[in-house]
Amino acid sequence: MHMRRGGVLLLGMLCGMAAAADPVCLASAKEAGTRETRCDDAGGSAIQKDTMCSKNQESPCMKRIAPGVWKIRCGEPETATPLEYREFKPLDGALHELGDTIEPPFSIEEVLYRSTARGCVIELPLGRDEDLYGFGLQLKSFRQTGKKKTLRVNSDPVADTGDSHAPTPFYVSTKGYGVYVDTARYVTFYAGSHPLASGIAAELAAGKTFAPDASASTLYQSDADQRRNRDMMIEVPVAKGVDVYVFAGPTLKAAVQRYNLFSGGGCFPPLWGLGVWYRGEGKFSDKEALRLAGELRREHIPCDVFGLEPGWHTHSYPCTYLWNSEHFPTPDAFIADMKTLGYKLNLWEHVFVHPDAPFYEEIKPLSGDYPGMLGLVPDLTIKKAASLFADYHETALIDKGISGFKLDECDNSDFIGSPWSFPEHTIFPSGLDGEQMHSLLGTLYTRTMYRPFVQNNKRTYGQVRAAHALAAPFPFVLYSDLYDHRDFIRGVVNCGFSGLLWSPEVRSCDSSEDLVRRVQSVVFSPQALINAWFIPNTPWFQVNREKNIAGEAMPDRETATMLCRRYFEWRMRLLPYLYAAFARYRFEGLPPFRALVMDYPDDPEVRNIDDAYLMGDALLVAPMTAGQTQREVYLPAGVWYDFWTRQPIAGGQRHLIAAPLDTIPIFVREGSIVPLAEPVEWVGEDTVFQLEVLTFGAACTPFTLYEDDGVSFDFEQGHMNRITLTYDKDAGPAAVKTGGFLSSRYDVRSWKHI
Ligand code: GAL
């Protein structure tokens, strides 16, 4: 425990000893506008059941609000926070299952809070051996220990500062807990990056002297020793208070689960959403879209969802949400033709409303005082604004057969000149300012657009370019125009810490090698998305943009097509396995894609691994990028199997894995059961998957297949089955079905023991 946890006394000592030199002392902070903290509901420092208040009046109270979840109210929080707009209740039953008698990871005595002229500051303890992860979709870094991160929604981050499409004020620790700061402000986390003045005072008081020869290299290193007496400092700008939520584990993984369950559980995409996605060129007409959709079928490229990009609107920047009659003269016929070919249709849009939009006049008074792309920015926190937006989509598009949407460019930018997005000082009718709206816009949109699907008992899966906190229940996947393959892989690794899903989408590529490597990565990700919005032909026809537009096939087109098809088929083989992983996300909050540190937090070897991840419980995926023919893969302790050769490999060590272009390194944890389906080209309402079940090792952990109609919410009324697959070498294989869904989606044809 840190010396600073003596709290005010130590702070006082420091002020007495070093006030002139140290501007951080309590006295000087008070002069700068600090005021007393008040305790939460319990009042004063009274101790109530489930509520712990510090005897130190400077500190707030900690109140248990759900199994393994505590709330610390500091000062007077703002009202416009992510929690205020949470759509779903916490899943208390599942939280209870994770353990109810658990203690908070730190005591209220260890929490310091103060209000300042800049906003407010919270300090939380951080142990010397702890490592921290999270803060949303951080594409540039993984292990956050020792870093300073300012969480700002931004589509064009230039450095590892915290800017992101989806920054989330939530972090988790290898010590087995998580912390969520309920704010829509651009909050800064000093994750053990700065020493505490009080900690230095304690060291001096204990007779420790500073090394006289502290060199630059010592200063710049951020190892555990450098982190002594450094805690988590969180500065929330503007706000004069904030609610902090603490999630117990006992493991890092359980803390993430609790955060997701507190958000309302993970999203549960329709079965078809987990298939392959293809987005056509931006200005495609109905004929061009149908040509390409037909070509995919002729080439037997599996594909479930076809996406239309901006050109379907009469005007796209800002949006009219009206079919462009020149390119889509008969939208109903087009939708029917695509349906006949087995496709679901997804439409691109943004949230900035053009004067021609049918709901423009009505939504105008419910919008911000600055435009976005010269369109209105509706205040989707206001019920009427959200209804106007959603109701129009429901009657004009969803009822006609559109299966989902992609919300683009809701993520602000520093570089694209005004009026690309609205400024931070924008005022919205609900009282939100532009900073808060930038943080919340992506999630408010997903909340708004999810409602009509829920009301119509249809599940959806879509894309969104920004998200923030408590977003796990919304079935939307993040994507980006940034295109660094290595960063995109890190996105898959990181997204699971924060209740987010991310697609390392494929566009045009530098070479067919780059294409195949990217296709391999996207196939083993939350959404297998080909986003060919600036090429009229497939990237496996031609990777080069100019030549693709000119209709010139690349010489190795056949090989590239064969390899891409093979990997899309692998996606379809793994669909029942993935669907089961998403069911666990929905009901248990367990992310389907996870960094290794989530499952092996005590293994120091995995704490920096940001280029390999777990997909479900069984598979460790280690993607490759163009130029690599081999790579190092660390396998945690235990026995693993090469997914392709099925040969056992010893864990607890690093291996140099050679992987020619047709192979992405994948390993199976011993004791796993992996159902593999005969690949279908798309998922129909009556598709029954023919399964071969692979078992790895002599005794396996049971695997639960999830069976329902795959498209509706009827599972919530019990219309679903769980099929438990078991195997051990003495008892042999078994499949036991329980539940109230009367049809079958799976036919277990064979078992293979490895
Ligand atoms: C970008 C978006 C792309 C594509 C394009 C269409 O902003 O990230 O995925 O939709 O717009 O113009």
PDB file of C-alpha atoms and ligand atoms in Angstrom, residues 165 279 282 308-311 317 348-349 373 406 408-409 411 420 463 465 479-482 505 507 529 531 533-534, ligand 1:
ATOM      1  CA  HIS A 165     -12.801   6.795 -32.774  1.00  0.00           C
ATOM      2  CA  ARG A 279     -19.648  -2.824 -49.401  1.00  0.00           C
ATOM      3  CA  GLY A 282     -19.627   4.688 -53.336  1.00  0.00           C
ATOM      4  CA  LEU A 308     -24.589   0.599 -50.287  1.00  0.00           C
ATOM      5  CA  GLU A 309     -22.333   3.611 -49.762  1.00  0.00           C
ATOM      6  CA  PRO A 310     -23.237   7.361 -50.052  1.00  0.00           C
ATOM      7  CA  GLY A 311     -24.627   7.235 -53.609  1.00  0.00           C
ATOM      8  CA  TYR A 317     -23.110  15.272 -47.352  1.00  0.00           C
ATOM      9  CA  TRP A 348     -24.495   4.130 -45.376  1.00  0.00           C
ATOM     10  CA  GLU A 349     -25.484   7.402 -43.768  1.00  0.00           C
ATOM     11  CA  MET A 373     -21.410  19.228 -42.980  1.00  0.00           C
ATOM     12  CA  LYS A 406     -23.592   2.248 -41.194  1.00  0.00           C
ATOM     13  CA  ASP A 408     -20.136   7.353 -40.925  1.00  0.00           C
ATOM     14  CA  GLU A 409     -18.170  10.445 -39.881  1.00  0.00           C
ATOM     15  CA  ASP A 411     -16.210  11.189 -34.972  1.00  0.00           C
ATOM     16  CA  TRP A 420     -17.027  18.860 -41.511  1.00  0.00           C
ATOM     17  CA  GLN A 463     -21.202  -0.217 -38.381  1.00  0.00           C
ATOM     18  CA  ARG A 465     -17.345   5.193 -36.701  1.00  0.00           C
ATOM     19  CA  TYR A 479     -14.232   0.782 -38.445  1.00  0.00           C
ATOM     20  CA  SER A 480     -11.831   3.415 -39.721  1.00  0.00           C
ATOM     21  CA  ASP A 481     -10.258   5.071 -42.748  1.00  0.00           C
ATOM     22  CA  LEU A 482      -6.862   4.776 -41.038  1.00  0.00           C
ATOM     23  CA  GLU A 505     -11.785  -3.838 -42.764  1.00  0.00           C
ATOM     24  CA  ARG A 507     -10.196  -1.927 -48.933  1.00  0.00           C
ATOM     25  CA  LEU A 529     -15.925  -6.627 -43.786  1.00  0.00           C
ATOM     26  CA  ASN A 531     -15.248  -2.101 -47.670  1.00  0.00           C
ATOM     27  CA  TRP A 533     -16.110   1.884 -51.444  1.00  0.00           C
ATOM     28  CA  PHE A 534     -13.612   3.314 -53.906  1.00  0.00           C
TER      29      PHE A 534
HETATM   30  C1  GAL B   1     -15.614   7.405 -45.374  1.00  0.00           C
HETATM   31  C2  GAL B   1     -15.820   6.066 -44.687  1.00  0.00           C
HETATM   32  C3  GAL B   1     -15.674   4.979 -45.708  1.00  0.00           C
HETATM   33  C4  GAL B   1     -16.658   5.207 -46.812  1.00  0.00           C
HETATM   34  C5  GAL B   1     -16.513   6.599 -47.405  1.00  0.00           C
HETATM   35  C6  GAL B   1     -17.580   6.868 -48.437  1.00  0.00           C
HETATM   36  O1  GAL B   1     -15.776   8.450 -44.472  1.00  0.00           O
HETATM   37  O2  GAL B   1     -14.914   5.882 -43.635  1.00  0.00           O
HETATM   38  O3  GAL B   1     -15.870   3.715 -45.109  1.00  0.00           O
HETATM   39  O4  GAL B   1     -17.957   5.015 -46.316  1.00  0.00           O
HETATM   40  O5  GAL B   1     -16.582   7.578 -46.389  1.00  0.00           O
HETATM   41  O6  GAL B   1     -17.469   8.139 -48.958  1.00  0.00           O
END
